[in-house]
Coordinates of N, CA and C in Angstrom, one line a residue:
M16 N -40.6 -19.5 -14.5 CA -40.8 -19.5 -13.1 C -42.2 -19.8 -12.5
G17 N -42.2 -20.0 -11.5 CA -43.0 -20.8 -11.1 C -44.5 -19.7 -10.5
P18 N -45.7 -20.1 -9.9 CA -46.6 -19.2 -9.9 C -46.3 -18.0 -8.4
A19 N -46.9 -16.9 -8.7 CA -46.4 -15.9 -7.6 C -46.6 -16.1 -6.1
A20 N -45.9 -15.8 -5.2 CA -46.3 -16.1 -3.7 C -47.7 -16.1 -3.5
G21 N -48.2 -17.3 -2.8 CA -49.3 -17.1 -1.8 C -50.7 -17.0 -2.9
L22 N -50.3 -17.6 -4.2 CA -51.3 -18.0 -5.0 C -51.2 -19.5 -5.2
P23 N -52.6 -20.4 -5.0 CA -52.3 -21.8 -4.9 C -52.3 -22.5 -6.2
P24 N -51.5 -23.7 -6.7 CA -51.3 -24.1 -7.9 C -52.8 -24.0 -8.4
L25 N -52.4 -24.0 -9.9 CA -53.9 -23.9 -10.7 C -54.6 -25.2 -11.2
R26 N -53.9 -26.4 -11.3 CA -54.5 -27.6 -11.2 C -55.0 -28.0 -10.0
A27 N -54.5 -27.9 -8.8 CA -55.3 -28.2 -7.7 C -56.3 -27.4 -7.3
F28 N -56.5 -25.8 -8.0 CA -57.6 -25.1 -7.7 C -58.5 -25.6 -8.8
I29 N -58.4 -26.2 -9.8 CA -59.6 -26.3 -10.7 C -60.2 -27.6 -9.9
R30 N -59.4 -28.5 -9.9 CA -59.8 -30.1 -8.8 C -60.3 -30.0 -7.6
A31 N -60.3 -28.9 -6.7 CA -60.9 -28.5 -5.7 C -62.2 -28.1 -5.8
A32 N -62.9 -27.7 -6.9 CA -64.6 -27.4 -6.9 C -65.1 -27.8 -8.4
P33 N -66.3 -27.6 -8.6 CA -67.0 -28.3 -10.0 C -66.1 -27.2 -11.0
F34 N -66.5 -27.5 -12.6 CA -65.5 -26.9 -13.4 C -66.8 -25.7 -14.0
N35 N -67.8 -26.0 -13.7 CA -68.8 -24.5 -14.4 C -68.8 -23.5 -13.5
R36 N -68.3 -23.9 -11.9 CA -68.4 -22.8 -10.8 C -67.0 -22.0 -10.8
F37 N -65.9 -22.4 -11.2 CA -64.5 -21.7 -11.2 C -63.9 -21.5 -12.6
T38 N -65.0 -22.0 -13.7 CA -64.2 -21.6 -15.2 C -63.9 -20.4 -15.2
K39 N -64.6 -19.1 -14.9 CA -64.2 -18.0 -15.0 C -63.4 -17.6 -14.1
G40 N -63.3 -17.9 -13.1 CA -62.3 -17.9 -11.9 C -60.6 -18.4 -12.0
A41 N -60.7 -19.5 -13.2 CA -59.8 -20.0 -13.2 C -59.1 -19.3 -14.4
K42 N -59.5 -18.7 -15.3 CA -59.1 -17.6 -16.3 C -58.3 -16.6 -15.9
I43 N -58.9 -16.2 -14.8 CA -58.3 -15.0 -14.0 C -57.7 -15.3 -13.4
M44 N -57.6 -16.4 -13.0 CA -56.3 -16.9 -12.1 C -54.9 -16.9 -13.2
I45 N -55.1 -17.8 -14.5 CA -54.4 -17.9 -15.4 C -53.9 -16.5 -15.5
D46 N -54.4 -15.6 -16.0 CA -53.7 -14.3 -16.2 C -53.1 -13.6 -15.7
K47 N -53.7 -13.9 -14.1 CA -52.9 -13.4 -13.0 C -51.3 -13.6 -13.0
D48 N -51.3 -15.1 -12.8 CA -50.6 -15.9 -12.9 C -49.0 -15.5 -14.1
R49 N -49.6 -15.6 -15.4 CA -48.9 -14.7 -16.2 C -48.2 -13.3 -15.8
W50 N -49.3 -12.8 -15.6 CA -48.9 -11.2 -15.5 C -47.6 -11.3 -14.2
S51 N -48.1 -12.4 -12.9 CA -46.9 -12.0 -12.1 C -45.4 -12.5 -12.4
N52 N -45.6 -13.8 -13.4 CA -44.4 -14.2 -14.0 C -43.6 -13.1 -14.8
F53 N -44.3 -12.6 -15.5 CA -43.9 -11.5 -16.1 C -42.9 -10.3 -15.4
V54 N -44.0 -10.3 -14.4 CA -43.4 -8.8 -13.5 C -42.4 -9.5 -12.7
M55 N -42.4 -10.7 -12.1 CA -41.0 -11.1 -11.2 C -39.6 -11.4 -11.8
A56 N -40.1 -12.0 -13.4 CA -38.9 -11.9 -14.4 C -38.2 -10.6 -14.7
I57 N -38.8 -9.6 -14.9 CA -38.4 -8.4 -14.8 C -37.7 -7.8 -13.5
A58 N -38.3 -7.8 -12.7 CA -37.6 -7.5 -11.2 C -36.7 -8.3 -10.7
G59 N -36.7 -9.9 -11.0 CA -35.6 -10.5 -10.9 C -34.5 -10.0 -11.3
G60 N -34.0 -9.3 -13.0 CA -33.3 -8.9 -13.7 C -32.8 -8.0 -13.1
V61 N -33.6 -6.5 -12.8 CA -33.2 -5.5 -12.0 C -32.1 -5.6 -10.4
V62 N -33.0 -6.3 -9.8 CA -32.3 -6.8 -8.4 C -31.3 -7.5 -8.9
G63 N -30.8 -8.2 -9.5 CA -29.6 -8.7 -9.9 C -29.0 -8.0 -10.6
A64 N -28.9 -6.9 -11.5 CA -28.1 -6.2 -11.7 C -27.6 -5.3 -10.7
L65 N -28.4 -5.0 -9.8 CA -28.3 -4.1 -8.6 C -27.2 -4.9 -7.6
V66 N -27.5 -6.2 -7.4 CA -26.6 -7.2 -6.4 C -25.2 -7.0 -6.8
A67 N -24.9 -7.3 -8.3 CA -23.9 -7.3 -9.2 C -23.2 -6.2 -9.1
G68 N -23.7 -5.0 -8.9 CA -23.2 -3.7 -8.7 C -22.8 -3.4 -7.5
S69 N -23.2 -3.5 -6.6 CA -23.2 -3.3 -5.2 C -22.3 -3.8 -4.4
G70 N -22.0 -5.2 -4.3 CA -21.3 -5.8 -3.9 C -21.9 -6.6 -2.8
L71 N -23.2 -7.2 -2.4 CA -24.1 -7.3 -1.4 C -23.7 -8.9 -1.5
P72 N -24.0 -9.5 0.3 CA -23.6 -10.5 -0.2 C -24.5 -11.5 -0.9
G73 N -23.8 -12.6 -1.8 CA -24.8 -13.6 -2.7 C -25.7 -14.1 -1.8
R74 N -25.7 -14.4 -0.6 CA -26.5 -15.6 0.3 C -28.1 -14.4 0.2
L75 N -28.1 -13.4 0.2 CA -29.4 -12.5 0.5 C -30.3 -12.9 -0.5
W76 N -29.8 -13.4 -1.9 CA -30.5 -13.2 -2.9 C -30.2 -14.6 -3.5
P77 N -31.3 -14.8 -5.0 CA -31.9 -16.2 -5.3 C -29.9 -16.1 -6.4
V78 N -29.9 -18.0 -6.4 CA -28.6 -18.4 -6.8 C -28.5 -17.9 -7.5
A79 N -29.0 -17.5 -9.0 CA -28.6 -16.8 -10.3 C -28.0 -15.5 -10.1
S80 N -28.9 -14.9 -9.1 CA -27.9 -13.4 -8.9 C -26.8 -13.4 -8.2
A81 N -26.8 -14.6 -7.2 CA -25.5 -14.7 -6.3 C -24.3 -15.1 -7.1
E82 N -24.6 -15.6 -8.4 CA -23.6 -16.5 -9.2 C -23.0 -15.0 -9.8
A83 N -24.1 -14.2 -10.2 CA -23.9 -13.2 -11.4 C -22.9 -11.8 -10.5
A84 N -23.2 -11.9 -9.0 CA -22.6 -10.7 -8.4 C -21.3 -11.2 -8.3
T85 N -20.7 -12.9 -8.0 CA -19.7 -12.9 -7.9 C -18.6 -13.1 -9.2
H86 N -19.0 -13.0 -10.6 CA -18.4 -13.0 -11.8 C -17.5 -11.6 -11.7
H87 N -16.3 -11.6 -11.4 CA -15.6 -10.4 -11.6 C -14.3 -10.3 -12.2
V88 N -13.3 -9.8 -12.5 CA -11.8 -9.9 -12.9 C -11.5 -10.2 -12.0
R89 N -10.3 -11.2 -12.0 CA -9.3 -11.6 -10.5 C -8.1 -10.9 -10.7
A90 N -7.6 -10.9 -12.2 CA -6.5 -10.2 -12.1 C -6.5 -9.7 -13.6
I91 N -5.7 -8.2 -13.3 CA -5.3 -7.3 -14.3 C -4.1 -6.8 -14.7
T92 N -3.5 -6.9 -15.8 CA -1.9 -7.2 -16.0 C -2.0 -6.1 -17.2
A93 N -0.9 -5.2 -16.6 CA -0.1 -3.6 -17.0 C 0.8 -3.1 -16.9
E94 N 1.2 -1.9 -18.0 CA 2.8 -1.9 -17.1 C 2.3 -0.5 -16.7
Q95 N 1.6 0.3 -16.2 CA 0.9 1.0 -15.6 C -0.6 1.4 -15.1
F96 N -0.6 2.0 -13.8 CA -1.9 2.6 -13.5 C -2.1 3.9 -12.6
I97 N -2.8 4.8 -12.8 CA -2.9 5.8 -12.5 C -4.2 6.0 -11.6
L98 N -4.0 6.6 -10.9 CA -5.5 6.8 -9.6 C -5.8 8.2 -9.7
V99 N -6.8 9.1 -9.7 CA -6.9 10.2 -10.1 C -7.8 10.5 -8.8
D100 N -8.5 11.8 -8.5 CA -9.2 12.2 -7.5 C -10.6 12.5 -8.2
R101 N -11.6 13.0 -7.7 CA -12.8 13.4 -7.9 C -12.7 14.5 -9.0
T102 N -11.7 15.7 -9.5 CA -11.6 16.5 -10.0 C -11.1 15.9 -11.7
G103 N -10.3 14.4 -11.3 CA -9.3 14.0 -12.2 C -8.0 14.6 -12.2
I104 N -7.1 14.8 -10.9 CA -5.9 15.1 -11.0 C -5.4 13.7 -10.3
K105 N -4.5 13.8 -11.1 CA -3.5 12.3 -10.3 C -2.5 12.5 -9.3
R106 N -3.2 11.5 -8.2 CA -2.6 11.5 -6.8 C -2.2 10.2 -6.5
A107 N -1.6 9.1 -7.7 CA -1.1 7.9 -7.4 C -0.9 7.2 -8.8
E108 N 0.6 6.8 -8.8 CA 0.6 6.5 -10.0 C 1.5 4.9 -10.1
L109 N 1.5 3.9 -10.6 CA 2.3 2.4 -10.2 C 2.5 2.0 -11.7
V110 N 3.7 2.1 -11.9 CA 4.5 2.1 -12.9 C 5.9 1.3 -12.8
M111 N 6.1 0.5 -14.2 CA 7.5 0.0 -14.4 C 8.6 1.0 -15.0
E112 N 9.4 1.3 -13.9 CA 10.0 2.1 -14.6 C 11.8 1.9 -14.8
R113 N 12.1 1.5 -15.7 CA 13.6 0.7 -16.3 C 13.7 -0.7 -15.6
G114 N 12.5 -1.0 -16.0 CA 12.4 -3.0 -15.2 C 12.1 -3.0 -13.8
E115 N 12.0 -1.8 -13.0 CA 11.8 -2.1 -11.7 C 10.3 -1.7 -11.2
P116 N 9.3 -2.4 -10.4 CA 8.5 -1.9 -9.9 C 8.0 -0.2 -9.4
L117 N 7.4 0.6 -9.3 CA 7.5 1.9 -8.8 C 6.4 2.2 -8.0
L118 N 5.9 2.5 -7.1 CA 4.6 2.8 -6.8 C 4.7 4.7 -6.3
E119 N 3.7 5.7 -6.9 CA 4.5 6.8 -6.4 C 3.1 7.7 -6.1
F120 N 3.0 8.8 -4.9 CA 2.1 9.4 -4.5 C 2.4 10.8 -4.9
Y121 N 1.1 11.8 -4.9 CA 1.2 12.7 -5.8 C 0.7 13.9 -4.8
G122 N 0.9 15.0 -4.7 CA 0.5 16.0 -3.5 C -0.9 16.9 -4.2
P123 N -1.9 17.5 -3.5 CA -2.8 17.7 -4.1 C -3.3 18.1 -5.5
T124 N -2.0 19.1 -6.1 CA -2.0 19.5 -7.0 C -1.6 18.5 -8.2
G125 N -1.1 17.4 -8.0 CA -0.9 15.8 -8.8 C 0.4 16.2 -9.6
K126 N 1.1 17.4 -9.6 CA 2.1 17.6 -10.1 C 3.8 17.4 -9.1
T127 N 3.5 17.3 -8.0 CA 4.9 16.6 -6.9 C 4.6 15.9 -6.3
V128 N 5.7 14.4 -6.8 CA 5.8 13.2 -6.0 C 5.9 13.4 -4.6
R129 N 5.3 12.7 -3.5 CA 5.4 13.3 -2.0 C 6.0 11.9 -1.5
A130 N 5.7 10.6 -1.9 CA 6.1 9.5 -1.5 C 6.6 8.4 -2.9
S131 N 7.5 7.6 -2.5 CA 7.5 6.2 -3.5 C 8.1 5.0 -2.7
I132 N 7.1 4.3 -3.4 CA 8.0 2.6 -2.8 C 8.7 2.0 -4.1
G133 N 9.6 1.2 -4.0 CA 9.9 0.8 -5.4 C 11.2 -0.2 -4.4
V134 N 11.5 -1.5 -5.8 CA 12.2 -2.0 -5.4 C 12.9 -2.4 -6.9
D135 N 14.5 -2.5 -6.4 CA 15.4 -2.4 -7.8 C 15.6 -3.4 -8.1
L136 N 16.6 -3.5 -9.6 CA 17.0 -5.1 -9.9 C 17.7 -5.9 -9.3
K137 N 18.4 -4.9 -7.6 CA 19.4 -6.0 -7.1 C 18.5 -6.4 -6.0
G138 N 17.3 -5.9 -5.6 CA 16.6 -6.6 -5.0 C 16.5 -5.5 -3.4
T139 N 16.8 -4.6 -3.8 CA 17.0 -3.4 -2.4 C 15.6 -2.9 -2.8
A140 N 14.5 -2.9 -1.4 CA 13.4 -2.4 -1.0 C 13.5 -1.0 -0.5
R141 N 12.8 0.4 -1.2 CA 13.1 1.4 -0.3 C 12.2 2.3 -0.6
A142 N 11.9 3.3 0.3 CA 10.7 4.0 0.2 C 11.3 5.6 0.3
R143 N 10.7 6.4 -0.1 CA 11.2 8.0 -0.2 C 10.1 8.8 0.3
F144 N 10.8 10.2 0.6 CA 9.9 11.4 1.1 C 10.3 12.5 0.4
Y145 N 9.1 13.2 -0.4 CA 9.9 14.4 -0.5 C 8.7 15.7 0.2
S146 N 9.6 16.7 0.0 CA 8.9 18.0 0.3 C 7.8 18.6 -0.8
S147 N 7.4 19.4 -0.5 CA 5.8 19.9 -1.1 C 6.8 20.3 -2.6
T148 N 8.0 20.7 -2.4 CA 8.8 21.3 -3.7 C 9.1 20.1 -4.5
G149 N 9.2 18.7 -4.2 CA 9.5 17.7 -4.6 C 11.2 17.3 -4.5
I150 N 11.7 18.1 -3.6 CA 13.0 17.8 -3.0 C 13.1 16.2 -2.4
S151 N 13.8 15.1 -2.1 CA 13.9 14.0 -1.7 C 14.5 14.3 0.0
Q152 N 13.9 14.2 0.7 CA 14.5 14.5 2.2 C 14.3 13.5 3.4
A153 N 14.0 12.1 2.9 CA 14.2 11.3 3.6 C 14.0 9.6 2.5
A154 N 14.8 8.7 3.4 CA 14.8 7.3 2.7 C 15.1 6.6 3.4
I155 N 14.1 5.3 3.2 CA 14.9 4.0 4.3 C 14.9 3.1 3.1
G156 N 15.3 1.8 3.8 CA 15.7 0.6 2.8 C 16.3 -0.4 3.0
V157 N 15.8 -1.7 2.4 CA 16.7 -2.5 3.2 C 17.1 -3.5 1.6
T158 N 18.4 -3.9 2.0 CA 19.3 -4.6 1.0 C 18.6 -5.9 0.7
G159 N 18.9 -7.0 -0.4 CA 18.6 -7.7 -0.9 C 19.2 -8.8 0.5
E160 N 20.3 -8.6 0.9 CA 21.6 -9.2 1.7 C 20.6 -9.1 3.3
G161 N 19.5 -8.3 3.3 CA 19.3 -8.0 4.9 C 19.7 -6.8 5.6
R162 N 20.5 -5.8 4.6 CA 21.4 -4.4 5.4 C 20.1 -3.1 5.6
A163 N 19.5 -2.7 6.4 CA 18.8 -2.2 6.4 C 19.3 -0.4 6.9
G164 N 18.8 0.3 6.6 CA 18.9 2.2 6.7 C 18.2 3.0 6.3
L165 N 18.6 4.1 7.2 CA 17.6 5.4 6.6 C 18.4 6.5 6.6
A166 N 18.1 7.2 6.1 CA 19.0 8.6 5.8 C 17.9 9.7 5.6
L167 N 18.2 10.9 5.7 CA 17.9 12.0 6.3 C 18.2 13.0 5.3
L168 N 17.7 13.9 4.7 CA 18.9 15.4 4.4 C 17.8 16.2 4.3
D169 N 18.9 17.8 4.3 CA 17.7 19.3 4.1 C 17.4 19.0 2.9
R170 N 16.4 20.4 3.4 CA 16.1 20.9 1.6 C 17.0 21.3 0.6
L171 N 18.4 21.1 0.8 CA 19.1 21.4 0.1 C 19.9 19.7 -0.6
Q172 N 19.2 19.2 0.0 CA 19.5 17.4 -0.2 C 21.0 17.4 -0.1
H173 N 21.4 18.1 1.4 CA 22.7 17.6 2.1 C 22.5 16.6 2.8
L174 N 23.1 15.6 3.0 CA 23.3 14.4 3.8 C 23.3 14.6 5.1
R175 N 22.3 14.5 5.9 CA 22.5 15.0 7.8 C 22.7 14.1 8.3
A176 N 22.0 13.1 8.4 CA 22.0 11.9 9.1 C 22.0 10.5 8.3
T177 N 22.4 9.6 8.8 CA 22.1 8.2 8.8 C 22.3 6.8 9.4
F178 N 21.5 6.3 9.7 CA 21.2 5.2 10.8 C 21.0 4.1 9.9
D179 N 22.2 2.9 10.2 CA 22.0 1.3 9.3 C 22.1 0.7 10.1
V180 N 22.1 -0.5 9.8 CA 22.4 -1.9 10.5 C 22.7 -3.1 9.8
A181 N 24.3 -3.4 9.7 CA 24.6 -4.0 9.1 C 24.2 -5.4 9.1
I182 N 24.3 -6.4 8.3 CA 24.1 -7.8 8.2 C 24.1 -8.7 9.4
G183 N 25.4 -8.2 10.2 CA 25.5 -9.1 11.2 C 25.2 -8.5 12.5
G184 N 24.1 -7.3 12.2 CA 23.3 -6.5 13.3 C 23.9 -5.6 13.9
E185 N 25.2 -5.1 13.5 CA 26.1 -4.0 14.2 C 25.3 -2.1 14.1
P186 N 24.8 -2.1 14.8 CA 24.1 -0.9 14.5 C 25.0 0.8 14.1
T187 N 24.7 1.6 13.6 CA 26.1 2.9 13.1 C 24.9 4.2 13.2
L188 N 25.4 5.2 13.6 CA 24.8 6.0 13.0 C 25.6 7.4 12.8
R189 N 25.6 8.1 12.0 CA 26.6 8.7 11.4 C 26.0 10.5 11.3
L190 N 26.3 11.5 11.8 CA 25.7 12.9 11.6 C 26.8 13.5 10.8
Y191 N 26.3 14.1 9.9 CA 27.2 15.3 8.9 C 26.6 17.0 8.9
D192 N 27.6 17.4 8.5 CA 27.7 18.7 8.0 C 27.4 19.1 6.3
E193 N 27.3 20.1 5.8 CA 27.7 20.4 4.4 C 28.4 19.7 3.5
K194 N 29.7 19.2 4.2 CA 30.5 18.6 3.4 C 31.1 17.0 3.4
G195 N 30.3 16.8 4.9 CA 30.2 15.1 5.1 C 30.4 14.6 6.6
A196 N 30.4 13.9 6.7 CA 30.5 13.1 7.9 C 31.0 13.6 9.2
R197 N 30.6 14.0 10.5 CA 31.4 14.9 11.4 C 31.2 13.7 12.4
M198 N 30.5 13.2 12.7 CA 30.2 12.3 14.1 C 29.8 11.0 13.9
G199 N 30.6 9.7 14.6 CA 30.1 8.6 14.0 C 29.6 8.1 15.7
L200 N 28.7 6.9 15.7 CA 28.0 6.4 17.1 C 28.1 4.6 16.3
D201 N 28.8 3.8 17.2 CA 28.0 2.7 16.9 C 28.4 1.6 17.9
I202 N 28.3 0.2 17.8 CA 28.4 -0.9 18.7 C 29.3 -2.1 17.7
T203 N 30.2 -2.1 18.0 CA 30.5 -3.5 17.4 C 29.8 -4.9 17.6
E204 N 30.4 -5.8 17.0 CA 29.9 -6.9 16.8 C 30.3 -7.8 18.3
A205 N 31.1 -7.6 18.8 CA 31.1 -8.4 20.1 C 30.6 -7.4 20.7
G206 N 30.3 -6.1 20.8 CA 29.3 -5.3 22.1 C 29.8 -4.2 22.3
S207 N 30.9 -3.8 21.6 CA 32.1 -2.3 22.6 C 30.9 -1.3 22.0
P208 N 30.4 -0.1 22.4 CA 30.0 1.0 22.0 C 31.1 1.9 21.7
G209 N 31.0 2.7 20.7 CA 32.1 3.6 20.6 C 31.8 4.8 19.7
L210 N 32.5 6.2 20.0 CA 31.8 7.4 19.3 C 32.9 7.9 18.7
A211 N 32.7 8.7 17.6 CA 34.1 9.0 17.1 C 33.6 10.6 16.7
L212 N 34.2 11.7 16.7 CA 34.4 12.8 16.1 C 35.2 13.3 15.1
L213 N 34.6 13.9 13.9 CA 35.8 13.8 12.5 C 35.7 15.0 12.6
D214 N 36.8 16.0 12.0 CA 37.2 17.0 11.4 C 37.0 17.4 9.9
P215 N 36.4 18.9 9.4 CA 35.9 19.1 8.0 C 36.4 18.1 6.9
D216 N 37.5 17.2 7.2 CA 38.4 16.8 6.1 C 37.8 15.0 6.6
G217 N 37.2 14.9 7.2 CA 36.7 13.2 7.5 C 37.6 12.7 8.3
K218 N 38.7 13.2 9.2 CA 39.8 12.3 9.7 C 39.2 12.1 11.1
T219 N 39.4 11.5 11.7 CA 38.6 11.1 13.5 C 40.1 11.8 13.9
R220 N 39.3 12.4 15.1 CA 40.1 13.6 15.8 C 40.2 13.0 17.4
A221 N 38.8 12.0 17.4 CA 38.6 12.1 18.9 C 37.7 11.0 18.8
A222 N 38.4 9.7 20.0 CA 37.0 8.5 19.8 C 37.1 8.0 21.2
M223 N 36.0 7.8 21.7 CA 35.8 7.6 23.0 C 35.0 5.7 22.7
V224 N 35.9 5.1 23.4 CA 35.5 3.6 23.0 C 34.9 2.6 24.7
L225 N 34.4 2.0 25.0 CA 34.0 1.5 26.2 C 34.4 -0.8 25.5
S226 N 35.5 -0.8 25.8 CA 35.7 -2.3 25.7 C 34.6 -3.4 26.3
N227 N 35.2 -4.5 25.7 CA 34.6 -5.7 26.3 C 34.2 -6.0 27.9
D228 N 35.6 -5.5 28.5 CA 35.1 -5.7 29.8 C 34.7 -4.4 30.7
S229 N 34.3 -3.3 29.9 CA 34.1 -2.5 30.4 C 35.0 -1.3 30.7
S230 N 35.7 -1.5 30.3 CA 36.6 -0.3 30.7 C 36.7 0.5 29.5
P231 N 36.3 2.1 30.1 CA 36.2 3.1 29.3 C 37.9 3.7 28.8
S232 N 38.0 4.2 27.0 CA 39.3 4.6 27.1 C 38.9 6.2 26.4
L233 N 39.6 6.9 26.2 CA 39.6 8.2 24.9 C 41.2 8.3 24.0
T234 N 40.7 8.4 23.0 CA 41.9 8.7 22.6 C 41.9 9.9 21.5
L235 N 42.7 10.9 21.8 CA 42.6 11.8 20.5 C 43.8 12.0 19.4
Y236 N 43.7 12.5 18.5 CA 44.3 12.2 16.9 C 44.8 14.0 16.6
G237 N 46.0 13.5 15.6 CA 46.3 14.6 15.0 C 45.6 15.1 14.0
P238 N 46.2 16.3 13.3 CA 45.6 16.1 11.6 C 46.5 15.3 10.9
D239 N 47.2 14.4 11.3 CA 47.7 13.2 10.4 C 47.3 11.9 10.6
G240 N 46.2 12.0 11.6 CA 45.4 10.7 11.9 C 46.1 9.6 12.8
K241 N 47.6 10.4 13.5 CA 48.1 9.8 14.5 C 47.6 10.2 15.4
P242 N 47.7 9.1 16.7 CA 47.0 9.5 18.0 C 48.4 10.2 18.6
I243 N 47.3 11.2 19.8 CA 48.5 12.3 20.1 C 48.2 12.1 21.8
K244 N 47.1 11.5 22.2 CA 46.7 11.2 23.6 C 45.8 10.6 23.9
S245 N 46.1 9.8 24.6 CA 45.1 8.6 25.3 C 44.9 8.5 26.8
L246 N 43.3 8.3 27.3 CA 43.2 8.1 28.4 C 42.4 7.0 28.7
P247 N 42.5 6.1 29.8 CA 43.9 6.2 30.8 C 44.9 5.9 29.7

C-alpha cells in the first residue's frame, strides 16, 4: 500500500532539500509511512469484513472490498428448509412431500399449519387455508389444463360452497348443506344463465333458465326427476 493520504512521496521529499538538513526528518517520515501502512492495512481488512456482512453497495468501497462483498452463495440445494422466529419456534417450512413441493406457514405456537401452497404430480397448483385448530376451510387451485376453482368448508369440514371456471370459460357456483349440493348457478358456453334448486338427494326440483334469445323459462320437477310443470 502507498503512503498515507496527505504525505509527500519520500524520494521527492529528499530531493527537494539538502540531505544533511532533512536526514532526521526523512527517518521520521519513513517511520510514519510504515506505521500508516500498517494501520491502513488493518483498517482495510476490518472495513472489508463489515461491508461483506452488511450488504452495502460495493461502489462505496475499494475494489478489493467490493469484490469480497459480492462473493456469496447463489444457489442452495436441499429437500427441506425450516424458518423459525427469534424464539426458535417454527413458522414456515419448505419441503418435498411425496415428490411434491410444499410450502407451509404455521401459527404463533409453531404447532398448527395455517396456510400451505403446493403443486401436485398432476400439475395442479393450489393453496389451502386452515383454522387455528388446523382444520382446512378454504382452498383455491388451478389444474394443469387451466381449470380454476375455489372451495369453502365449515369448521366440521363439510363442503359449503364451490366456484369454478371450466376450461371453456363457463363459470359455475354451487352451494351445499351438510349432505350435498342444494343450489347451482351457471352460465353455459353459449351465454345462457341458469339456476337449479336440488332436493336433499341431489335431484333437481326446479330450474330457471334464460335462453340465448333472452326468453325466460321455469321448470318444476317431481321426485323422480321428471318435469311436472313449465312456464311459459
